[in-house]
XYZ file of C-alpha atoms in Angstrom:
198
model
C 31.299 -15.095 13.859
C 29.276 -17.769 15.561
C 25.500 -17.475 15.483
C 24.198 -15.976 18.742
C 21.275 -18.401 18.606
C 23.711 -21.281 19.076
C 24.959 -19.875 22.407
C 22.955 -19.909 25.621
C 24.222 -17.651 28.431
C 22.691 -18.028 31.900
C 23.303 -16.143 35.148
C 23.253 -18.277 38.325
C 22.019 -16.671 41.548
C 22.797 -17.714 45.145
C 19.892 -20.205 45.101
C 21.126 -21.844 41.922
C 18.310 -20.377 39.824
C 19.137 -19.671 36.169
C 18.140 -16.631 34.134
C 19.058 -15.948 30.527
C 21.468 -13.074 29.833
C 21.978 -11.491 26.368
C 25.761 -11.314 26.362
C 28.629 -11.715 23.928
C 31.183 -11.520 26.731
C 31.654 -11.212 30.477
C 33.746 -8.333 31.825
C 35.224 -8.169 35.327
C 36.744 -4.803 36.241
C 38.866 -4.527 39.380
C 39.178 -1.426 41.547
C 42.668 -0.541 40.237
C 41.574 -0.567 36.579
C 42.775 -4.079 35.712
C 40.215 -6.279 34.004
C 39.438 -9.719 32.623
C 37.129 -10.386 29.689
C 35.661 -13.783 28.825
C 34.207 -14.150 25.339
C 32.667 -17.037 23.386
C 32.494 -15.419 19.950
C 34.345 -17.304 17.191
C 34.588 -16.915 13.437
C 32.526 -19.496 11.590
C 35.649 -20.770 9.803
C 37.670 -21.182 13.018
C 38.945 -24.803 12.955
C 39.029 -25.058 16.743
C 36.097 -26.597 18.619
C 33.684 -24.163 20.290
C 35.496 -22.549 23.199
C 35.827 -19.467 25.343
C 38.673 -16.980 25.250
C 40.041 -15.255 28.330
C 41.672 -11.861 27.810
C 43.797 -10.000 30.312
C 42.361 -6.537 29.717
C 39.752 -6.406 26.947
C 38.956 -8.031 23.622
C 40.156 -5.660 20.837
C 37.381 -3.377 19.584
C 36.907 -0.641 17.031
C 38.719 2.663 17.463
C 35.649 4.533 18.733
C 35.091 2.010 21.528
C 38.783 2.091 22.428
C 38.720 5.882 22.716
C 35.565 5.862 24.834
C 36.769 3.150 27.223
C 40.548 2.751 26.794
C 42.131 -0.288 28.397
C 45.589 -1.812 28.404
C 46.384 -5.522 28.158
C 47.433 -7.452 31.250
C 49.259 -10.741 31.542
C 47.328 -13.741 32.825
C 48.097 -16.024 35.733
C 46.470 -19.419 35.047
C 46.364 -22.227 37.609
C 45.005 -25.693 36.666
C 43.273 -27.047 39.789
C 41.589 -30.199 38.456
C 40.739 -31.784 35.115
C 37.544 -29.706 35.072
C 38.735 -26.536 36.830
C 41.221 -23.725 36.223
C 41.520 -20.332 37.880
C 42.660 -17.161 36.164
C 43.568 -13.671 37.345
C 45.313 -10.625 35.886
C 49.032 -10.286 36.535
C 50.288 -8.806 38.756
C 47.303 -9.398 41.039
C 48.828 -7.728 44.091
C 46.100 -6.927 46.614
C 43.220 -7.262 44.147
C 40.026 -8.938 45.296
C 36.716 -9.738 43.649
C 34.907 -8.103 46.576
C 35.464 -4.663 45.035
C 35.168 -5.729 41.380
C 32.368 -4.798 38.987
C 30.923 -7.571 36.808
C 29.178 -6.818 33.501
C 27.487 -8.652 30.664
C 28.594 -6.986 27.414
C 26.468 -7.293 24.280
C 27.486 -7.106 20.610
C 27.040 -3.326 20.622
C 29.436 -2.935 23.575
C 26.629 -2.061 25.979
C 27.245 -2.947 29.623
C 24.736 -4.441 32.050
C 25.803 -5.059 35.654
C 25.346 -8.682 36.768
C 24.181 -9.579 40.269
C 24.973 -13.296 40.339
C 27.500 -15.836 41.580
C 28.441 -17.254 38.209
C 27.647 -17.415 34.513
C 26.949 -20.582 32.519
C 27.868 -20.557 28.824
C 26.350 -23.360 26.724
C 27.918 -23.724 23.277
C 27.116 -25.915 20.289
C 27.890 -29.610 20.496
C 26.987 -29.865 24.169
C 30.106 -28.034 25.351
C 29.587 -25.786 28.340
C 31.443 -23.769 30.959
C 30.651 -22.087 34.241
C 32.584 -18.938 35.110
C 32.421 -18.246 38.861
C 33.612 -15.307 40.931
C 32.416 -16.448 44.383
C 35.813 -16.264 46.144
C 35.795 -12.570 46.974
C 39.016 -12.685 49.036
C 41.148 -13.129 45.903
C 41.198 -11.994 42.277
C 40.970 -15.581 40.987
C 38.032 -16.312 38.697
C 37.163 -20.018 38.376
C 36.361 -21.686 35.050
C 34.608 -25.044 35.308
C 34.183 -27.525 32.490
C 30.447 -28.184 32.415
C 28.928 -27.012 35.697
C 30.230 -26.220 39.140
C 28.961 -28.977 41.455
C 26.162 -27.957 43.811
C 25.553 -29.651 47.145
C 21.952 -30.552 46.294
C 22.974 -32.592 43.223
C 23.335 -36.356 43.325
C 26.754 -37.734 42.400
C 25.347 -39.151 39.163
C 24.102 -35.681 38.193
C 27.496 -34.144 38.997
C 29.132 -36.705 36.699
C 26.765 -35.890 33.840
C 27.323 -32.149 34.219
C 31.139 -32.312 34.490
C 33.401 -31.765 31.470
C 37.189 -31.798 31.238
C 39.132 -28.703 30.168
C 41.982 -28.124 27.721
C 43.961 -24.872 27.846
C 45.730 -23.304 24.860
C 47.682 -20.081 25.590
C 47.786 -17.838 22.507
C 49.650 -14.866 24.009
C 50.671 -13.516 27.387
C 47.217 -11.991 27.775
C 45.016 -14.449 25.830
C 44.120 -18.093 26.392
C 41.640 -20.459 24.708
C 39.744 -22.845 26.988
C 37.976 -25.878 25.485
C 35.687 -28.351 27.256
C 35.192 -32.037 26.515
C 32.637 -34.522 27.784
C 34.291 -37.132 29.999
C 32.834 -39.917 27.852
C 34.464 -38.297 24.810
C 37.872 -38.327 26.504
C 37.468 -41.916 27.679
C 36.614 -42.994 24.121
C 39.667 -41.180 22.707
C 41.973 -42.679 25.340
C 40.619 -46.163 24.644
C 41.338 -45.825 20.910
C 44.890 -44.608 21.529
C 45.693 -46.967 24.384
C 43.570 -50.127 24.103
C 43.319 -52.160 27.259
C 44.976 -55.545 27.401
C 42.944 -58.271 29.056
């Protein structure tokens, strides 16, 4: 698995203040028992770039953990909204809303700590980062931003520096990989593949 020291996880409060959270994953449990889990753990030999995984339900665990807190898998509904933003919710969402959901940081020992925050920033190796936000309490849609979610107090130049594009790779009906890429990295790749003609 990836080294925990290479991952920085930060909770963001309503004022935009950051505080470090010891977490291997983020768990959102809805009132009807459906759940979403976001994890950033990868095997060291995984050929894919550092990324996060979104699970409808829970990440598979050992038998003891499954018996103590059983959970079934749920399909995912994924909506790309912009090059740096996708939303995800369990399917079927029905009348679910984030207003009645419980949000937890889960450590490597499967211990749960309730999070009182608006979002969680996950900084991975290589400068890749994500912000997972659950501000829209009227729906069950959780937002995933490449880089950071823009804040009104930031200058446009700062927003540009903090924004990363996203790539989505579905692995199963209930699992998706989400990668982030710096905009400069994408521009460089596009230029090599499609050189401009003067």
